[in-house]
XYZ file of N, CA and C in Angstrom:
720
model
N 119.425 -8.254 25.442
C 119.005 -8.157 24.029
C 117.880 -9.136 23.737
N 118.032 -10.386 24.258
C 116.995 -11.382 24.050
C 115.689 -10.967 24.716
N 115.815 -10.338 25.905
C 114.632 -9.868 26.622
C 113.885 -8.815 25.813
N 114.633 -7.931 25.222
C 114.032 -6.865 24.405
C 113.314 -7.460 23.203
N 113.922 -8.442 22.548
C 113.292 -9.081 21.391
C 112.004 -9.794 21.793
N 112.044 -10.461 22.939
C 110.856 -11.171 23.417
C 109.720 -10.194 23.710
N 110.062 -9.083 24.300
C 109.040 -8.056 24.567
C 108.440 -7.553 23.261
N 109.309 -7.328 22.280
C 108.822 -6.863 20.974
C 107.894 -7.883 20.323
N 108.272 -9.160 20.446
C 107.443 -10.209 19.856
C 106.084 -10.271 20.541
N 106.097 -10.169 21.858
C 104.839 -10.187 22.609
C 103.952 -9.008 22.215
N 104.568 -7.851 22.042
C 103.792 -6.667 21.639
C 103.174 -6.859 20.256
N 103.980 -7.447 19.346
C 103.484 -7.689 17.980
C 102.329 -8.671 18.008
N 102.484 -9.742 18.807
C 101.425 -10.744 18.900
C 100.146 -10.144 19.496
N 100.301 -9.363 20.541
C 99.142 -8.724 21.172
C 98.452 -7.766 20.202
N 99.271 -7.023 19.480
C 98.724 -6.087 18.505
C 97.960 -6.827 17.410
N 98.507 -7.970 16.986
C 97.849 -8.769 15.964
C 96.527 -9.340 16.445
N 96.506 -9.791 17.697
C 95.274 -10.330 18.279
C 94.201 -9.255 18.341
N 94.615 -8.046 18.755
C 93.649 -6.934 18.844
C 93.053 -6.625 17.478
N 93.905 -6.584 16.459
C 93.420 -6.312 15.094
C 92.468 -7.407 14.636
N 92.842 -8.668 14.916
C 91.990 -9.790 14.520
C 90.621 -9.708 15.197
N 90.612 -9.465 16.500
C 89.348 -9.395 17.234
C 88.488 -8.230 16.757
N 89.161 -7.098 16.490
C 88.417 -5.933 16.009
C 87.797 -6.209 14.643
N 88.584 -6.813 13.746
C 88.081 -7.128 12.403
C 86.951 -8.138 12.472
N 87.120 -9.144 13.327
C 86.105 -10.188 13.470
C 84.801 -9.611 14.009
N 84.935 -8.769 15.038
C 83.750 -8.145 15.639
C 83.056 -7.217 14.651
N 83.855 -6.420 13.925
C 83.283 -5.482 12.947
C 82.555 -6.233 11.844
N 83.151 -7.360 11.400
C 82.523 -8.148 10.339
C 81.198 -8.737 10.818
N 81.208 -9.306 12.023
C 79.980 -9.890 12.564
C 78.921 -8.814 12.776
N 79.378 -7.642 13.236
C 78.434 -6.539 13.458
C 77.845 -6.057 12.137
N 78.673 -6.020 11.093
C 78.198 -5.589 9.785
C 77.240 -6.574 9.155
N 77.399 -7.850 9.498
C 76.523 -8.885 8.964
C 75.144 -8.888 9.627
N 75.041 -8.232 10.768
C 73.760 -8.200 11.466
C 72.768 -7.276 10.767
N 71.502 -7.633 10.865
C 70.452 -6.785 10.306
C 70.077 -5.692 11.285
N 69.561 -4.615 10.741
C 69.058 -3.545 11.592
C 67.817 -4.013 12.344
N 67.536 -3.380 13.461
C 66.338 -3.729 14.230
C 65.110 -2.984 13.700
N 65.282 -1.703 13.487
C 64.170 -0.886 12.983
C 64.706 0.464 12.525
N 63.826 1.304 12.005
C 64.205 2.658 11.607
C 63.243 3.655 12.240
N 63.757 4.806 12.598
C 62.925 5.849 13.195
C 63.256 7.201 12.575
N 62.257 8.088 12.555
C 62.418 9.442 12.030
C 62.103 10.422 13.150
N 63.017 11.345 13.397
C 62.826 12.353 14.434
C 62.852 13.728 13.782
N 61.784 14.506 13.974
C 61.726 15.868 13.448
C 62.174 16.841 14.540
N 63.049 17.761 14.181
C 63.531 18.750 15.141
C 63.017 20.136 14.752
N 62.959 21.043 15.726
C 62.453 22.380 15.469
C 61.007 22.507 15.908
N 60.462 23.714 15.734
C 59.120 24.014 16.215
C 58.049 23.852 15.138
N 58.464 23.522 13.934
C 57.502 23.440 12.837
C 56.534 22.271 13.001
N 55.341 22.433 12.477
C 54.424 21.303 12.359
C 54.963 20.372 11.274
N 54.377 19.197 11.186
C 54.863 18.198 10.245
C 54.300 18.464 8.852
N 55.157 18.917 7.943
C 54.742 19.185 6.566
C 54.912 17.967 5.669
N 55.767 17.053 6.082
C 55.990 15.841 5.305
C 55.741 14.646 6.223
N 55.055 13.642 5.725
C 54.693 12.502 6.561
C 55.939 11.695 6.951
N 56.003 11.257 8.201
C 57.136 10.407 8.621
C 57.268 9.156 7.767
N 56.117 8.630 7.284
C 56.148 7.430 6.456
C 56.917 7.668 5.157
N 56.769 8.881 4.606
C 57.463 9.204 3.358
C 58.970 9.292 3.584
N 59.359 9.859 4.720
C 60.778 9.940 5.058
C 61.342 8.551 5.314
N 60.580 7.741 6.035
C 61.042 6.394 6.367
C 61.211 5.530 5.118
N 60.362 5.751 4.125
C 60.471 4.998 2.871
C 61.800 5.284 2.187
N 62.220 6.544 2.221
C 63.518 6.902 1.657
C 64.655 6.366 2.530
N 64.412 6.359 3.822
C 65.430 5.929 4.774
C 65.812 4.472 4.558
N 64.833 3.622 4.316
C 65.103 2.187 4.121
C 65.195 1.816 2.647
N 65.174 2.839 1.790
C 65.377 2.649 0.349
C 64.419 1.626 -0.246
N 63.150 1.821 0.095
C 62.054 1.016 -0.467
C 62.069 -0.460 -0.059
N 62.871 -0.821 0.942
C 62.793 -2.174 1.487
C 61.494 -2.301 2.294
N 61.110 -3.528 2.572
C 59.873 -3.749 3.316
C 59.940 -3.116 4.691
N 61.046 -3.344 5.394
C 61.299 -2.701 6.682
C 62.792 -2.776 6.964
N 63.223 -2.080 8.016
C 64.653 -1.984 8.305
C 65.266 -3.313 8.710
N 64.451 -4.235 9.237
C 64.981 -5.515 9.725
C 65.499 -6.406 8.596
N 65.227 -6.033 7.359
C 65.732 -6.814 6.219
C 67.029 -6.232 5.657
N 67.538 -5.170 6.305
C 68.743 -4.488 5.815
C 69.925 -4.827 6.711
N 71.042 -5.229 6.103
C 72.266 -5.477 6.856
C 73.022 -4.158 7.055
N 73.642 -4.006 8.205
C 74.408 -2.787 8.490
C 75.504 -2.567 7.458
N 76.134 -3.681 7.025
C 77.273 -3.595 6.112
C 76.879 -2.999 4.761
N 75.627 -3.160 4.367
C 75.200 -2.679 3.059
C 74.688 -1.255 3.041
N 74.754 -0.572 4.196
C 74.211 0.782 4.269
C 75.177 1.816 3.692
N 74.629 2.761 2.942
C 75.401 3.920 2.480
C 74.717 5.155 3.074
N 75.172 5.562 4.256
C 74.511 6.642 4.988
C 74.574 7.966 4.232
N 75.690 8.240 3.555
C 75.809 9.484 2.785
C 74.789 9.543 1.655
N 74.601 8.411 1.003
C 73.626 8.335 -0.091
C 72.214 8.587 0.427
N 71.893 7.999 1.595
C 70.559 8.192 2.174
C 70.342 9.646 2.558
N 71.364 10.265 3.170
C 71.257 11.677 3.548
C 71.023 12.559 2.330
N 71.763 12.313 1.270
C 71.602 13.104 0.049
C 70.192 12.948 -0.514
N 69.653 11.725 -0.463
C 68.297 11.485 -0.962
C 67.276 12.254 -0.135
N 67.462 12.266 1.185
C 66.546 13.006 2.049
C 66.652 14.510 1.814
N 67.873 14.996 1.664
C 68.088 16.437 1.521
C 67.605 16.999 0.188
N 67.328 16.132 -0.768
C 66.778 16.610 -2.043
C 65.263 16.808 -1.966
N 64.638 16.353 -0.884
C 63.193 16.503 -0.744
C 62.828 17.967 -0.512
N 61.751 18.405 -1.143
C 61.406 19.827 -1.164
C 60.981 20.365 0.194
N 60.613 19.491 1.124
C 60.182 19.935 2.449
C 61.301 19.873 3.486
N 62.436 19.281 3.127
C 63.500 19.044 4.092
C 64.651 20.022 3.875
N 65.067 20.670 4.969
C 66.210 21.573 4.913
C 67.518 20.809 5.132
N 67.514 19.916 6.122
C 68.734 19.181 6.434
C 68.380 17.905 7.188
N 69.179 16.855 6.970
C 68.956 15.607 7.693
C 70.291 15.039 8.161
N 70.219 14.243 9.208
C 71.401 13.556 9.740
C 71.008 12.099 9.947
N 71.663 11.193 9.239
C 71.319 9.773 9.275
C 72.459 8.988 9.904
N 72.137 8.099 10.833
C 73.158 7.297 11.499
C 72.521 6.021 12.059
N 73.378 5.080 12.435
C 72.927 3.835 13.068
C 73.372 3.864 14.522
N 72.452 3.670 15.431
C 72.775 3.674 16.852
C 73.463 2.368 17.257
N 74.024 2.350 18.448
C 74.736 1.165 18.937
C 73.820 -0.057 18.996
N 72.558 0.183 19.298
C 71.610 -0.939 19.417
C 70.969 -1.331 18.087
N 71.532 -0.838 16.962
C 71.096 -1.305 15.649
C 69.864 -0.629 15.087
N 69.597 0.606 15.491
C 68.437 1.346 14.986
C 68.912 2.398 13.992
N 68.331 2.371 12.803
C 68.630 3.358 11.783
C 67.797 4.603 12.060
N 68.475 5.726 12.317
C 67.776 6.950 12.704
C 68.026 8.076 11.711
N 66.983 8.863 11.491
C 67.100 10.066 10.671
C 66.581 11.243 11.489
N 67.455 12.196 11.756
C 67.056 13.430 12.428
C 66.835 14.471 11.338
N 65.596 14.934 11.220
C 65.194 15.758 10.076
C 64.778 17.157 10.527
N 65.350 18.157 9.867
C 64.912 19.543 10.055
C 64.168 19.967 8.800
N 62.911 20.334 8.958
C 62.117 20.757 7.806
C 62.406 22.214 7.442
N 62.039 22.574 6.250
C 62.114 23.974 5.856
C 61.069 24.777 6.633
N 61.339 26.056 6.812
C 60.456 26.927 7.590
C 59.738 27.909 6.667
N 58.430 27.745 6.445
C 57.695 28.697 5.608
C 57.472 30.009 6.349
N 57.673 31.136 5.663
C 57.492 32.441 6.302
C 56.479 33.316 5.560
N 56.051 32.891 4.382
C 55.027 33.625 3.631
C 54.406 32.677 2.615
N 53.143 32.929 2.288
C 52.458 32.125 1.270
C 52.099 33.023 0.093
N 52.588 32.678 -1.065
C 52.383 33.490 -2.262
C 51.133 33.019 -3.001
N 50.274 33.968 -3.330
C 49.076 33.701 -4.121
C 49.174 34.547 -5.385
N 49.522 33.916 -6.485
C 49.712 34.633 -7.740
C 48.919 33.926 -8.834
N 47.671 34.388 -9.044
C 46.797 33.721 -9.994
C 46.440 32.337 -9.489
N 46.648 31.339 -10.332
C 46.372 29.952 -9.946
C 47.550 29.296 -9.232
N 48.658 30.020 -9.123
C 49.860 29.480 -8.502
C 49.906 29.855 -7.022
N 50.229 28.890 -6.192
C 50.332 29.143 -4.757
C 51.464 28.297 -4.182
N 52.322 28.930 -3.396
C 53.456 28.237 -2.785
C 53.953 29.066 -1.600
N 54.811 28.450 -0.802
C 55.433 29.145 0.317
C 56.776 29.731 -0.107
N 57.219 30.736 0.635
C 58.609 31.167 0.622
C 59.200 30.712 1.945
N 60.316 29.967 1.889
C 60.891 29.487 3.143
C 61.846 30.534 3.721
N 62.432 30.215 4.873
C 63.253 31.187 5.600
C 64.488 31.610 4.810
N 64.942 30.762 3.903
C 66.110 31.069 3.079
C 65.744 31.872 1.836
N 64.451 32.118 1.636
C 64.017 32.887 0.476
C 63.741 32.049 -0.754
N 63.643 30.737 -0.594
C 63.399 29.833 -1.717
C 61.943 29.371 -1.750
N 61.515 28.893 -2.897
C 60.165 28.359 -3.038
C 60.027 27.061 -2.251
N 58.855 26.877 -1.683
C 58.543 25.666 -0.940
C 57.098 25.298 -1.259
N 56.818 24.087 -1.695
C 55.443 23.736 -2.071
C 54.520 23.675 -0.862
N 53.224 23.779 -1.113
C 52.236 23.623 -0.055
C 52.216 22.169 0.405
N 51.745 21.961 1.612
C 51.700 20.608 2.183
C 50.261 20.142 2.319
N 50.027 18.856 2.070
C 48.705 18.263 2.275
C 48.436 17.991 3.752
N 49.492 18.042 4.577
C 49.365 17.678 5.982
C 49.053 18.853 6.895
N 49.562 20.038 6.527
C 49.414 21.172 7.435
C 49.508 22.473 6.647
N 48.728 23.470 7.084
C 48.772 24.804 6.476
C 49.438 25.764 7.450
N 50.526 26.376 7.011
C 51.265 27.284 7.884
C 50.510 28.606 8.040
N 50.554 29.129 9.251
C 49.908 30.407 9.542
C 50.913 31.527 9.289
N 50.999 31.924 8.041
C 51.941 32.957 7.606
C 51.183 33.970 6.746
N 51.752 35.167 6.547
C 51.067 36.179 5.724
C 50.795 35.683 4.308
N 49.592 36.013 3.799
C 49.249 35.726 2.409
C 49.753 36.881 1.556
N 50.512 36.551 0.533
C 51.137 37.572 -0.303
C 50.589 37.470 -1.718
N 50.041 38.563 -2.210
C 49.549 38.605 -3.589
C 50.408 39.560 -4.397
N 50.576 39.246 -5.661
C 51.420 40.076 -6.515
C 52.584 39.290 -7.062
N 53.440 39.956 -7.772
C 54.517 39.289 -8.497
C 55.837 39.345 -7.731
N 56.429 38.163 -7.492
C 57.775 38.078 -6.923
C 58.706 37.614 -8.029
N 59.754 38.370 -8.257
C 60.692 38.047 -9.326
C 62.132 38.148 -8.820
N 63.077 37.986 -9.734
C 64.484 37.998 -9.349
C 64.914 39.344 -8.777
N 64.263 40.427 -9.199
C 64.655 41.756 -8.739
C 64.220 42.024 -7.300
N 63.016 41.578 -6.948
C 62.498 41.908 -5.619
C 62.522 40.742 -4.634
N 62.936 39.565 -5.088
C 62.863 38.377 -4.239
C 63.670 38.525 -2.948
N 64.909 39.000 -3.061
C 65.778 39.099 -1.888
C 65.250 40.118 -0.887
N 64.801 41.277 -1.382
C 64.284 42.318 -0.485
C 63.006 41.859 0.204
N 62.137 41.181 -0.541
C 60.891 40.691 0.051
C 61.158 39.581 1.062
N 62.118 38.712 0.765
C 62.461 37.643 1.706
C 62.964 38.230 3.020
N 63.730 39.320 2.941
C 64.204 40.002 4.148
C 63.033 40.545 4.946
N 62.060 41.142 4.257
C 60.869 41.661 4.929
C 60.053 40.538 5.561
N 59.879 39.439 4.845
C 59.131 38.291 5.384
C 59.810 37.748 6.640
N 61.144 37.655 6.601
C 61.892 37.154 7.766
C 61.720 38.078 8.964
N 61.713 39.382 8.690
C 61.559 40.350 9.768
C 60.197 40.197 10.446
N 59.165 39.959 9.657
C 57.826 39.731 10.215
C 57.796 38.426 10.994
N 58.384 37.388 10.441
C 58.371 36.071 11.082
C 59.106 36.085 12.420
N 60.207 36.820 12.492
C 61.047 36.820 13.692
C 60.543 37.758 14.789
N 59.578 38.608 14.462
C 59.049 39.568 15.437
C 57.686 39.078 15.940
N 57.555 38.865 17.237
C 56.324 38.302 17.798
C 55.110 39.181 17.501
N 55.259 40.491 17.589
C 54.141 41.402 17.334
C 53.728 41.370 15.868
N 54.693 41.517 14.973
C 54.384 41.529 13.546
C 53.840 40.183 13.081
N 54.415 39.113 13.575
C 53.971 37.769 13.203
C 52.517 37.544 13.580
N 52.113 38.095 14.692
C 50.740 37.932 15.166
C 49.765 38.827 14.403
N 50.210 40.007 14.001
C 49.282 41.016 13.479
C 49.231 41.152 11.957
N 50.344 40.962 11.265
C 50.345 41.143 9.811
C 49.875 39.860 9.141
N 48.730 39.919 8.470
C 48.160 38.701 7.883
C 48.203 38.679 6.359
N 48.406 39.833 5.729
C 48.391 39.850 4.265
C 49.280 40.973 3.746
N 49.889 40.737 2.590
C 50.754 41.714 1.932
C 50.413 41.721 0.450
N 50.166 42.898 -0.074
C 49.888 43.032 -1.503
C 51.041 43.776 -2.171
N 51.624 43.152 -3.198
C 52.712 43.775 -3.946
C 52.108 44.527 -5.124
N 52.227 45.830 -5.110
C 51.656 46.661 -6.165
C 52.550 46.641 -7.412
N 51.995 46.984 -8.575
C 52.793 46.988 -9.811
C 54.031 47.881 -9.755
N 53.966 48.978 -8.975
C 55.120 49.874 -8.873
C 56.131 49.428 -7.816
N 55.870 48.277 -7.163
C 56.808 47.753 -6.184
C 56.501 48.124 -4.746
N 55.537 49.009 -4.524
C 55.165 49.373 -3.157
C 54.294 48.276 -2.548
N 54.152 48.300 -1.234
C 53.441 47.247 -0.515
C 52.255 47.786 0.269
N 51.192 47.006 0.306
C 50.032 47.270 1.152
C 49.924 46.112 2.145
N 49.785 46.419 3.427
C 49.711 45.399 4.464
C 48.368 45.456 5.168
N 47.891 44.301 5.641
C 46.645 44.235 6.391
C 46.905 43.690 7.785
N 46.189 44.272 8.773
C 46.302 43.851 10.160
C 45.205 42.843 10.490
N 45.488 41.936 11.397
C 44.555 40.862 11.722
C 43.250 41.368 12.325
N 43.312 42.329 13.233
C 42.142 42.703 14.037
C 41.519 44.051 13.683
N 42.092 44.765 12.715
C 41.568 46.083 12.374
C 41.387 46.189 10.861
N 40.496 47.079 10.436
C 40.123 47.150 9.023
C 40.964 48.122 8.202
N 41.893 48.805 8.832
C 42.675 49.780 8.070
C 43.706 49.088 7.177
N 44.123 49.835 6.148
C 45.168 49.372 5.224
C 46.464 50.081 5.579
N 47.547 49.350 5.575
C 48.858 49.934 5.873
C 49.592 50.177 4.562
N 49.855 51.436 4.279
C 50.620 51.800 3.077
C 52.101 51.791 3.465
N 52.772 50.716 3.118
C 54.157 50.529 3.553
C 55.158 51.187 2.614
N 54.762 51.418 1.375
C 55.703 51.949 0.393
C 56.652 50.877 -0.098
N 57.778 51.273 -0.612
C 58.753 50.321 -1.138
C 59.559 49.684 -0.002
N 60.295 48.657 -0.362
C 61.057 47.916 0.649
C 62.387 48.615 0.962
N 62.279 49.840 1.470
C 63.437 50.599 1.937
C 63.147 51.073 3.352
N 64.185 51.176 4.172
C 64.025 51.557 5.580
C 62.992 50.661 6.280
N 63.037 49.385 5.955
C 62.015 48.448 6.430
C 61.956 48.389 7.956
N 63.110 48.239 8.590
C 63.136 48.113 10.050
C 62.600 49.370 10.724
N 62.977 50.526 10.212
C 62.512 51.785 10.802
C 61.006 51.947 10.650
N 60.477 51.571 9.495
C 59.034 51.656 9.273
C 58.271 50.754 10.234
N 58.756 49.537 10.420
C 58.096 48.619 11.341
C 58.181 49.126 12.785
N 59.307 49.707 13.155
C 59.433 50.264 14.496
C 58.464 51.429 14.701
N 58.312 52.268 13.664
C 57.348 53.370 13.735
C 55.925 52.840 13.901
N 55.624 51.793 13.157
C 54.277 51.230 13.231
C 53.997 50.629 14.608
N 54.955 49.912 15.160
C 54.755 49.291 16.470
C 54.587 50.346 17.557
N 55.383 51.434 17.475
C 55.259 52.509 18.460
C 53.896 53.193 18.346
N 53.469 53.440 17.103
C 52.154 54.052 16.873
C 51.038 53.148 17.390
N 51.129 51.864 17.076
C 50.087 50.913 17.467
C 49.940 50.847 18.986
N 51.051 50.730 19.682
C 51.013 50.615 21.140
C 50.393 51.839 21.804
N 50.562 52.992 21.191
C 49.973 54.215 21.736
C 48.504 54.328 21.362
N 48.168 54.046 20.103
C 46.802 54.234 19.615
C 45.829 53.199 20.173
N 46.326 51.986 20.467
C 45.435 50.935 20.935
C 44.883 51.250 22.324
N 45.556 52.117 23.061
C 45.117 52.456 24.416
C 43.821 53.254 24.434
N 43.616 54.102 23.415
C 42.398 54.928 23.379
C 41.403 54.466 22.306
N 41.613 53.278 21.774
C 40.705 52.671 20.785
C 40.576 53.454 19.493
N 41.530 54.333 19.221
C 41.450 55.142 18.003
C 41.753 54.333 16.742
N 42.330 53.140 16.897
C 42.669 52.323 15.727
C 41.436 51.932 14.919
N 40.273 51.852 15.592
C 39.038 51.488 14.894
C 38.548 52.613 13.960
N 39.060 53.824 14.139
C 38.581 54.975 13.376
C 39.326 55.143 12.046
N 40.463 54.523 11.921
C 41.317 54.767 10.755
C 41.032 53.791 9.613
N 41.139 54.336 8.401
C 41.002 53.517 7.197
C 42.362 53.246 6.541
N 43.328 54.122 6.857
C 44.637 53.994 6.206
C 45.732 54.481 7.149
N 46.806 53.676 7.238
C 47.998 54.032 8.009
C 49.160 54.141 7.023
N 49.738 55.311 6.918
C 50.797 55.559 5.929
C 52.162 55.529 6.619
N 53.001 54.559 6.220
C 54.343 54.422 6.789
C 55.440 54.841 5.813
N 55.060 55.427 4.711
C 56.053 55.751 3.686
C 57.048 56.802 4.151
N 56.630 57.658 5.029
C 57.503 58.731 5.513
C 58.122 58.287 6.838
N 59.406 58.051 6.835
C 60.051 57.420 7.999
C 60.082 58.321 9.225
N 59.829 59.617 9.051
C 59.856 60.531 10.201
C 58.539 60.556 10.951
N 57.462 60.056 10.338
C 56.152 60.131 10.979
C 55.218 59.074 10.418
N 54.145 58.822 11.176
C 53.081 57.927 10.740
C 51.846 58.779 10.459
N 51.344 58.711 9.232
C 50.201 59.520 8.814
C 48.966 58.644 8.764
N 47.898 59.065 9.445
C 46.665 58.281 9.509
C 45.527 58.998 8.806
N 44.669 58.241 8.149
C 43.507 58.788 7.454
C 42.252 58.098 7.969
N 41.247 58.893 8.353
C 39.981 58.337 8.853
C 38.995 58.116 7.705
């Protein structure tokens, strides 16, 4: 019985020592200042927002990260501040073992640029507005006409389809939204106008166009056409 009690006491003492050492180490570690801060952009996008602007939010307007103690950091607050930025889709903020404050940032992905009178902005991959950047201009279709609550979702689907398709992304450079809701598209290398019609049977229309293009480009007949009509899903009608 005495042996059992002694073992229990030793276990309690050892457990207490471990807790003390852990608390002491954690406190000393929290009292240490950060070494520096870094911003890492992920994805294939060009830099739409300057790293300096992200870093300023990361260190919360301090002179530099070396003046910040680990214990005073609120990582959730910093992440929320970064995620409210109009160019940022998502961020992950953490402190590495060696005392570096890091922000891994995913920017929003522009898929179309809207030109409506004096107003100009991007539509991102989620279908939301995204402001233009002073740092870089995205190579996406220029869209003229009115985007509203009724057509926004359908148009965003069409923009995504163009962005995700290597052929369409390379060739479709402009989209005009007509007052009746139909679309006119322009090709990068040819002068014809594509009459796309309304945003119905979108995938089938694009497949028809790609099949037509691949066949017509072989005999150079694409230079002869002024208009390509995709409104009829059973056929592609061309006008010289």
